PDB file of C-alpha atoms in Angstrom:
ATOM      1  CA  MET B 586     137.196  83.168 104.169  1.00 43.00           C
ATOM      2  CA  THR B 587     136.979  79.564 102.665  1.00 44.00           C
ATOM      3  CA  SER B 588     133.542  78.219 101.161  1.00 44.00           C
ATOM      4  CA  GLY B 589     131.042  77.200 103.951  1.00 48.00           C
ATOM      5  CA  GLU B 590     132.425  79.542 106.581  1.00 47.00           C
ATOM      6  CA  GLY B 591     130.392  82.483 107.869  1.00 47.00           C
ATOM      7  CA  PRO B 592     131.540  86.107 107.444  1.00 48.00           C
ATOM      8  CA  GLU B 593     134.649  87.130 109.185  1.00 51.00           C
ATOM      9  CA  PRO B 594     133.943  89.637 112.130  1.00 48.00           C
ATOM     10  CA  HIS B 595     135.634  92.335 110.027  1.00 47.00           C
ATOM     11  CA  ASP B 596     133.239  91.861 107.279  1.00 50.00           C
ATOM     12  CA  VAL B 597     130.335  92.222 109.718  1.00 50.00           C
ATOM     13  CA  ARG B 598     131.616  95.158 111.199  1.00 52.00           C
ATOM     14  CA  SER B 599     132.017  96.915 107.893  1.00 50.00           C
ATOM     15  CA  SER B 600     128.344  96.614 107.428  1.00 55.00           C
ATOM     16  CA  LEU B 601     127.467  98.381 110.294  1.00 59.00           C
ATOM     17  CA  GLY B 602     128.622 101.494 108.799  1.00 51.00           C
ATOM     18  CA  ARG B 603     130.993 104.247 110.466  1.00 54.00           C
ATOM     19  CA  ASN B 604     128.786 104.727 113.655  1.00 82.00           C
ATOM     20  CA  LEU B 605     129.296 101.266 115.104  1.00 89.00           C
ATOM     21  CA  THR B 606     126.724 101.777 117.870  1.00 92.00           C
ATOM     22  CA  HIS B 607     123.704 103.131 115.365  1.00 92.00           C
ATOM     23  CA  GLY B 608     124.846 100.360 113.069  1.00 93.00           C
ATOM     24  CA  MET B 609     124.247  97.798 115.866  1.00 94.00           C
ATOM     25  CA  LEU B 610     120.995  99.400 116.992  1.00 96.00           C
ATOM     26  CA  ASP B 611     119.715  99.256 113.387  1.00 95.00           C
ATOM     27  CA  ALA B 612     120.857  95.833 112.911  1.00 94.00           C
ATOM     28  CA  LEU B 613     119.480  94.291 115.919  1.00 96.00           C
ATOM     29  CA  GLY B 614     116.546  96.475 115.936  1.00 97.00           C
ATOM     30  CA  ARG B 615     115.429  95.392 112.448  1.00 96.00           C
ATOM     31  CA  ALA B 616     115.974  91.720 113.411  1.00 96.00           C
ATOM     32  CA  ILE B 617     113.771  92.094 116.366  1.00 97.00           C
ATOM     33  CA  VAL B 618     110.802  93.719 114.561  1.00 96.00           C
ATOM     34  CA  THR B 619     110.876  91.582 111.377  1.00 94.00           C
ATOM     35  CA  GLY B 620     110.642  88.634 113.839  1.00 93.00           C
ATOM     36  CA  VAL B 621     114.371  86.980 113.502  1.00 95.00           C
ATOM     37  CA  TYR B 622     114.408  86.285 117.312  1.00 94.00           C
ATOM     38  CA  THR B 623     110.781  84.909 117.535  1.00 91.00           C
ATOM     39  CA  ASP B 624     111.090  81.804 119.661  1.00 89.00           C
ATOM     40  CA  LYS B 625     114.752  82.079 119.802  1.00 91.00           C
ATOM     41  CA  ARG B 626     116.828  83.145 122.840  1.00 92.00           C
ATOM     42  CA  PHE B 627     118.321  86.666 122.338  1.00 95.00           C
ATOM     43  CA  PRO B 628     122.256  86.562 122.357  1.00 94.00           C
ATOM     44  CA  THR B 629     124.411  87.671 125.062  1.00 92.00           C
ATOM     45  CA  GLU B 630     126.297  90.833 124.926  1.00 90.00           C
ATOM     46  CA  ALA B 631     129.458  88.719 124.357  1.00 92.00           C
ATOM     47  CA  ASP B 632     127.861  86.683 121.689  1.00 94.00           C
ATOM     48  CA  LEU B 633     126.663  89.731 119.800  1.00 94.00           C
ATOM     49  CA  ALA B 634     129.997  91.311 120.194  1.00 93.00           C
ATOM     50  CA  SER B 635     131.691  88.484 118.625  1.00 93.00           C
ATOM     51  CA  GLN B 636     129.131  87.996 115.961  1.00 91.00           C
ATOM     52  CA  HIS B 637     129.423  91.555 114.816  1.00 90.00           C
ATOM     53  CA  GLY B 638     133.102  92.044 115.488  1.00 91.00           C
ATOM     54  CA  VAL B 639     132.598  95.127 117.769  1.00 92.00           C
ATOM     55  CA  SER B 640     133.586  95.799 121.469  1.00 92.00           C
ATOM     56  CA  ARG B 641     131.151  94.751 124.162  1.00 92.00           C
ATOM     57  CA  SER B 642     130.702  98.553 124.993  1.00 93.00           C
ATOM     58  CA  VAL B 643     129.302  99.077 121.581  1.00 93.00           C
ATOM     59  CA  THR B 644     126.933  96.262 122.130  1.00 94.00           C
ATOM     60  CA  ARG B 645     125.913  97.249 125.613  1.00 93.00           C
ATOM     61  CA  GLU B 646     125.137 100.733 124.297  1.00 95.00           C
ATOM     62  CA  ALA B 647     122.912  99.368 121.445  1.00 95.00           C
ATOM     63  CA  VAL B 648     121.103  97.172 123.964  1.00 95.00           C
ATOM     64  CA  LYS B 649     120.378 100.130 126.132  1.00 95.00           C
ATOM     65  CA  MET B 650     118.920 102.154 123.231  1.00 97.00           C
ATOM     66  CA  LEU B 651     116.730  99.253 122.254  1.00 97.00           C
ATOM     67  CA  THR B 652     115.657  98.865 125.835  1.00 97.00           C
ATOM     68  CA  ALA B 653     114.634 102.381 125.987  1.00 97.00           C
ATOM     69  CA  LYS B 654     112.516 101.785 122.731  1.00 97.00           C
ATOM     70  CA  GLY B 655     110.767  98.868 124.678  1.00 97.00           C
ATOM     71  CA  LEU B 656     111.983  96.278 122.388  1.00 97.00           C
ATOM     72  CA  LEU B 657     114.297  94.584 124.823  1.00 97.00           C
ATOM     73  CA  SER B 658     114.319  94.025 128.732  1.00 95.00           C
ATOM     74  CA  ALA B 659     116.893  92.835 131.022  1.00 86.00           C
ATOM     75  CA  ARG B 660     115.707  90.527 133.873  1.00 82.00           C
ATOM     76  CA  PRO B 661     117.827  88.870 136.710  1.00 80.00           C
ATOM     77  CA  ARG B 662     119.089  85.254 135.777  1.00 78.00           C
ATOM     78  CA  GLN B 663     117.160  85.489 132.769  1.00 80.00           C
ATOM     79  CA  GLY B 664     119.309  87.745 130.732  1.00 86.00           C
ATOM     80  CA  THR B 665     118.072  89.885 128.004  1.00 93.00           C
ATOM     81  CA  ILE B 666     114.583  89.234 126.537  1.00 94.00           C
ATOM     82  CA  VAL B 667     112.775  90.391 123.510  1.00 96.00           C
ATOM     83  CA  GLN B 668     109.747  92.157 124.418  1.00 95.00           C
ATOM     84  CA  PRO B 669     106.267  91.695 122.799  1.00 94.00           C
ATOM     85  CA  ALA B 670     105.223  94.149 120.255  1.00 92.00           C
ATOM     86  CA  GLU B 671     102.711  95.536 122.759  1.00 93.00           C
ATOM     87  CA  SER B 672     105.634  96.994 124.613  1.00 95.00           C
ATOM     88  CA  TRP B 673     107.333  98.767 121.716  1.00 96.00           C
ATOM     89  CA  ASN B 674     107.318 102.429 121.474  1.00 95.00           C
ATOM     90  CA  LEU B 675     105.656 102.442 118.141  1.00 91.00           C
ATOM     91  CA  PHE B 676     105.786 106.404 117.764  1.00 91.00           C
ATOM     92  CA  ASP B 677     109.585 106.038 117.627  1.00 93.00           C
ATOM     93  CA  ALA B 678     111.163 106.787 114.209  1.00 90.00           C
ATOM     94  CA  ASP B 679     113.230 103.867 114.275  1.00 94.00           C
ATOM     95  CA  VAL B 680     110.674 101.459 115.366  1.00 95.00           C
ATOM     96  CA  LEU B 681     108.492 102.701 112.610  1.00 92.00           C
ATOM     97  CA  GLY B 682     110.831 102.314 110.096  1.00 90.00           C
ATOM     98  CA  TRP B 683     111.630  98.606 110.961  1.00 93.00           C
ATOM     99  CA  LEU B 684     108.061  97.968 110.922  1.00 90.00           C
ATOM    100  CA  LEU B 685     108.014  98.821 107.222  1.00 85.00           C
ATOM    101  CA  GLU B 686     110.409  96.096 106.705  1.00 86.00           C
ATOM    102  CA  ARG B 687     107.998  93.390 108.133  1.00 84.00           C
ATOM    103  CA  LYS B 688     105.956  91.118 106.102  1.00 78.00           C
ATOM    104  CA  PHE B 689     102.980  92.915 104.841  1.00 75.00           C
ATOM    105  CA  SER B 690     100.339  92.847 107.245  1.00 81.00           C
ATOM    106  CA  LEU B 691      96.515  93.925 106.929  1.00 86.00           C
ATOM    107  CA  GLY B 692      96.330  94.257 110.613  1.00 87.00           C
ATOM    108  CA  LEU B 693      98.999  96.528 110.940  1.00 87.00           C
ATOM    109  CA  LEU B 694      97.512  98.866 108.202  1.00 88.00           C
ATOM    110  CA  ARG B 695      94.317  98.714 109.695  1.00 91.00           C
ATOM    111  CA  HIS B 696      95.964  99.867 113.037  1.00 91.00           C
ATOM    112  CA  PHE B 697      97.538 102.811 111.434  1.00 90.00           C
ATOM    113  CA  SER B 698      94.385 103.634 109.467  1.00 91.00           C
ATOM    114  CA  GLU B 699      92.366 103.739 112.642  1.00 94.00           C
ATOM    115  CA  LEU B 700      94.967 106.012 114.396  1.00 93.00           C
ATOM    116  CA  ARG B 701      95.150 108.418 111.234  1.00 94.00           C
ATOM    117  CA  ILE B 702      91.183 108.472 111.171  1.00 96.00           C
ATOM    118  CA  ALA B 703      91.359 109.621 114.915  1.00 95.00           C
ATOM    119  CA  ILE B 704      94.155 112.221 114.302  1.00 96.00           C
ATOM    120  CA  GLU B 705      94.084 113.643 110.767  1.00 97.00           C
ATOM    121  CA  PRO B 706      90.430 115.038 110.446  1.00 98.00           C
ATOM    122  CA  ALA B 707      91.000 116.850 113.759  1.00 98.00           C
ATOM    123  CA  ALA B 708      94.290 118.261 112.267  1.00 98.00           C
ATOM    124  CA  ALA B 709      92.448 119.378 109.202  1.00 98.00           C
ATOM    125  CA  GLU B 710      89.877 121.112 111.185  1.00 98.00           C
ATOM    126  CA  LEU B 711      92.590 122.884 113.149  1.00 98.00           C
ATOM    127  CA  ALA B 712      94.510 123.806 110.201  1.00 98.00           C
ATOM    128  CA  ALA B 713      91.386 125.531 108.679  1.00 98.00           C
ATOM    129  CA  ARG B 714      91.177 127.735 111.769  1.00 97.00           C
ATOM    130  CA  ASN B 715      94.896 128.164 112.503  1.00 97.00           C
ATOM    131  CA  ALA B 716      97.064 127.845 109.618  1.00 98.00           C
ATOM    132  CA  GLY B 717      99.123 130.934 108.783  1.00 97.00           C
ATOM    133  CA  ALA B 718     100.461 132.024 105.453  1.00 98.00           C
ATOM    134  CA  GLY B 719     103.286 129.614 105.582  1.00 98.00           C
ATOM    135  CA  GLY B 720     101.297 126.694 106.414  1.00 98.00           C
ATOM    136  CA  LEU B 721      98.776 127.323 103.725  1.00 98.00           C
ATOM    137  CA  ILE B 722     101.591 127.784 101.177  1.00 98.00           C
ATOM    138  CA  ALA B 723     103.184 124.221 102.463  1.00 98.00           C
ATOM    139  CA  ILE B 724      99.750 122.515 101.915  1.00 98.00           C
ATOM    140  CA  ARG B 725      99.269 123.914  98.551  1.00 98.00           C
ATOM    141  CA  ALA B 726     102.725 122.925  97.563  1.00 98.00           C
ATOM    142  CA  GLY B 727     102.103 119.311  98.642  1.00 98.00           C
ATOM    143  CA  TYR B 728      98.729 119.431  96.626  1.00 98.00           C
ATOM    144  CA  ALA B 729     100.647 120.815  93.721  1.00 98.00           C
ATOM    145  CA  ARG B 730     103.195 118.013  94.108  1.00 97.00           C
ATOM    146  CA  MET B 731     100.225 115.502  93.671  1.00 96.00           C
ATOM    147  CA  VAL B 732      99.144 116.918  90.856  1.00 96.00           C
ATOM    148  CA  ALA B 733     102.447 116.763  89.205  1.00 96.00           C
ATOM    149  CA  ALA B 734     102.828 113.225  90.338  1.00 93.00           C
ATOM    150  CA  GLU B 735      99.442 112.297  88.405  1.00 91.00           C
ATOM    151  CA  ALA B 736     101.139 113.687  85.230  1.00 93.00           C
ATOM    152  CA  GLY B 737     104.371 111.458  86.035  1.00 93.00           C
ATOM    153  CA  GLU B 738     106.362 114.640  87.180  1.00 96.00           C
ATOM    154  CA  ASP B 739     106.872 113.768  90.823  1.00 95.00           C
ATOM    155  CA  ASP B 740     106.753 110.862  93.175  1.00 93.00           C
ATOM    156  CA  SER B 741     103.231 110.038  94.038  1.00 90.00           C
ATOM    157  CA  LEU B 742     104.133 108.862  97.602  1.00 90.00           C
ATOM    158  CA  ASP B 743     106.422 111.679  98.520  1.00 94.00           C
ATOM    159  CA  ALA B 744     103.933 114.085  97.109  1.00 95.00           C
ATOM    160  CA  ASP B 745     100.972 112.587  99.313  1.00 93.00           C
ATOM    161  CA  ILE B 746     103.190 112.425 102.275  1.00 94.00           C
ATOM    162  CA  ALA B 747     104.072 116.332 101.823  1.00 96.00           C
ATOM    163  CA  PHE B 748     100.419 117.029 101.755  1.00 97.00           C
ATOM    164  CA  HIS B 749      99.386 115.277 104.927  1.00 97.00           C
ATOM    165  CA  VAL B 750     102.604 116.463 106.813  1.00 97.00           C
ATOM    166  CA  ALA B 751     101.923 119.898 106.076  1.00 98.00           C
ATOM    167  CA  ILE B 752      98.370 119.645 107.269  1.00 98.00           C
ATOM    168  CA  LEU B 753      99.672 118.238 110.757  1.00 97.00           C
ATOM    169  CA  ARG B 754     102.212 121.184 110.823  1.00 97.00           C
ATOM    170  CA  ALA B 755      99.766 123.707 110.135  1.00 98.00           C
ATOM    171  CA  ALA B 756      97.295 122.563 112.678  1.00 97.00           C
ATOM    172  CA  GLY B 757      99.268 125.018 115.126  1.00 96.00           C
ATOM    173  CA  ASN B 758      99.342 122.168 117.665  1.00 96.00           C
ATOM    174  CA  PRO B 759     102.740 120.746 118.416  1.00 94.00           C
ATOM    175  CA  PHE B 760     101.178 117.516 119.508  1.00 94.00           C
ATOM    176  CA  PHE B 761      99.695 116.916 116.096  1.00 95.00           C
ATOM    177  CA  ALA B 762     103.132 117.664 114.524  1.00 92.00           C
ATOM    178  CA  GLN B 763     104.539 114.783 116.696  1.00 91.00           C
ATOM    179  CA  PHE B 764     102.529 112.169 114.550  1.00 93.00           C
ATOM    180  CA  GLU B 765     104.440 113.070 111.273  1.00 93.00           C
ATOM    181  CA  ASP B 766     106.747 109.775 111.510  1.00 92.00           C
ATOM    182  CA  VAL B 767     103.510 107.741 112.167  1.00 91.00           C
ATOM    183  CA  VAL B 768     101.589 109.092 109.412  1.00 91.00           C
ATOM    184  CA  THR B 769     104.588 108.849 107.097  1.00 92.00           C
ATOM    185  CA  THR B 770     105.097 105.143 107.756  1.00 90.00           C
ATOM    186  CA  ALA B 771     101.371 104.689 107.554  1.00 88.00           C
ATOM    187  CA  LEU B 772     101.257 106.253 104.077  1.00 89.00           C
ATOM    188  CA  ARG B 773     104.341 104.118 102.988  1.00 87.00           C
ATOM    189  CA  SER B 774     102.713 101.038 104.175  1.00 83.00           C
ATOM    190  CA  SER B 775      99.112 101.947 102.574  1.00 82.00           C
ATOM    191  CA  ILE B 776     100.358 102.902  99.127  1.00 77.00           C
ATOM    192  CA  ARG B 777     101.460  99.388  98.403  1.00 70.00           C
ATOM    193  CA  PHE B 778      98.085  98.159  99.464  1.00 73.00           C
ATOM    194  CA  THR B 779      95.970 100.774  97.582  1.00 72.00           C
ATOM    195  CA  ASN B 780      98.098 100.164  94.491  1.00 66.00           C
ATOM    196  CA  ARG B 781      97.608  96.363  94.847  1.00 64.00           C
ATOM    197  CA  PHE B 782      93.982  96.051  95.432  1.00 61.00           C
ATOM    198  CA  LYS B 783      92.608  99.501  94.051  1.00 59.00           C
ATOM    199  CA  GLY B 784      94.801 100.416  91.071  1.00 55.00           C
ATOM    200  CA  ARG B 785      95.842 103.704  92.364  1.00 55.00           C
ATOM    201  CA  SER B 786      97.147 105.437  95.415  1.00 59.00           C
ATOM    202  CA  ALA B 787      95.806 108.840  96.309  1.00 73.00           C
ATOM    203  CA  ASP B 788      92.517 110.209  95.183  1.00 89.00           C
ATOM    204  CA  LEU B 789      93.290 113.693  93.916  1.00 94.00           C
ATOM    205  CA  ALA B 790      89.688 114.956  93.988  1.00 95.00           C
ATOM    206  CA  ALA B 791      89.231 114.015  97.614  1.00 95.00           C
ATOM    207  CA  HIS B 792      92.701 115.709  98.588  1.00 97.00           C
ATOM    208  CA  GLY B 793      91.745 118.836  96.692  1.00 98.00           C
ATOM    209  CA  ALA B 794      88.236 119.093  98.678  1.00 98.00           C
ATOM    210  CA  VAL B 795      90.582 119.158 101.856  1.00 98.00           C
ATOM    211  CA  LEU B 796      92.711 121.966 100.481  1.00 98.00           C
ATOM    212  CA  ARG B 797      89.655 124.099  99.485  1.00 98.00           C
ATOM    213  CA  ALA B 798      88.085 123.659 102.941  1.00 98.00           C
ATOM    214  CA  ILE B 799      91.100 124.664 104.507  1.00 98.00           C
ATOM    215  CA  GLU B 800      91.663 127.753 102.129  1.00 98.00           C
ATOM    216  CA  ALA B 801      88.020 128.687 102.978  1.00 98.00           C
ATOM    217  CA  ARG B 802      88.553 128.535 106.694  1.00 98.00           C
ATOM    218  CA  ASP B 803      85.847 125.766 106.767  1.00 98.00           C
ATOM    219  CA  GLY B 804      86.867 123.577 109.564  1.00 98.00           C
ATOM    220  CA  LEU B 805      83.838 121.050 109.619  1.00 98.00           C
ATOM    221  CA  ALA B 806      84.179 120.690 105.881  1.00 98.00           C
ATOM    222  CA  ALA B 807      87.964 120.030 105.942  1.00 98.00           C
ATOM    223  CA  GLN B 808      87.313 117.591 109.101  1.00 98.00           C
ATOM    224  CA  HIS B 809      84.829 115.753 106.788  1.00 98.00           C
ATOM    225  CA  ALA B 810      86.841 115.740 103.560  1.00 98.00           C
ATOM    226  CA  MET B 811      89.987 114.277 105.671  1.00 98.00           C
ATOM    227  CA  GLN B 812      87.820 111.757 107.238  1.00 98.00           C
ATOM    228  CA  GLN B 813      86.379 110.520 104.075  1.00 96.00           C
ATOM    229  CA  ILE B 814      89.951 110.081 102.614  1.00 94.00           C
ATOM    230  CA  ILE B 815      91.129 107.675 105.386  1.00 94.00           C
ATOM    231  CA  ALA B 816      87.624 105.730 105.796  1.00 95.00           C
ATOM    232  CA  ASP B 817      87.820 104.899 102.051  1.00 91.00           C
ATOM    233  CA  VAL B 818      90.971 103.112 102.678  1.00 89.00           C
ATOM    234  CA  LEU B 819      89.764 101.686 106.104  1.00 91.00           C
ATOM    235  CA  ALA B 820      86.787 100.192 104.488  1.00 91.00           C
ATOM    236  CA  LEU B 821      88.836  98.602 101.443  1.00 88.00           C
ATOM    237  CA  ILE B 822      91.180  97.277 104.531  1.00 89.00           C
ATOM    238  CA  LEU B 823      88.171  95.853 106.346  1.00 91.00           C
ATOM    239  CA  ALA B 824      86.820  94.279 103.265  1.00 89.00           C
ATOM    240  CA  ARG B 825      90.061  92.556 102.354  1.00 86.00           C
ATOM    241  CA  GLU B 826      90.245  91.283 106.005  1.00 84.00           C
ATOM    242  CA  HIS B 827      86.830  89.821 105.788  1.00 82.00           C
ATOM    243  CA  ASP B 828      87.577  88.022 102.567  1.00 82.00           C
ATOM    244  CA  ASP B 829      90.729  86.602 103.913  1.00 78.00           C
ATOM    245  CA  THR B 830      88.677  85.018 107.042  1.00 72.00           C
TER     246      THR B 830
END
């Protein structure tokens, strides 16, 4: 390849990994969600195949998968069109992962937190009532990891996620467990915000209050303690949004 030229097709193709269809899915999905195609016409299947050095069948399958996720739509005489964010399946694990790669947005973080405060306090209340021995062990293990993280012996974000996910699972309701990807993504996004503006991540004492309430089978206390954790973050977000206006 000479200077000034774009990458050869086989070079682009190798960047997609061994599974070309999922590589195309990831590359195109990330580009759409991060705004690469904002105010631009989405390429045709032939153009995409040429750009990425893959067959049109690979491109076609990736486009079908993105359409199923709400990112694209095909319209007669208009071709394939990027859909507005309101149409995306925001509970899809891939879409959530791509959202993390967008430019940081207080608005998105507020939306995550508003959803969390509607879901997680109720999950904590259910966990206090329904958690079995395994569920309690997992919640305690998540909290123990948070304690270890405070001493620099574990990753603070992974530990925080483990605690919250354990509560969703311990609620005993499969619909709550389906929010695991959303809560994980929200925490990965909010940790950067709280570290930047608050100088720390999770409040260990507040999380300990949730654990103790669940262990005591006190649903109302568990609900209130979890609500307070998320409300504190939401209040900080709203304050920053107000300052930025």
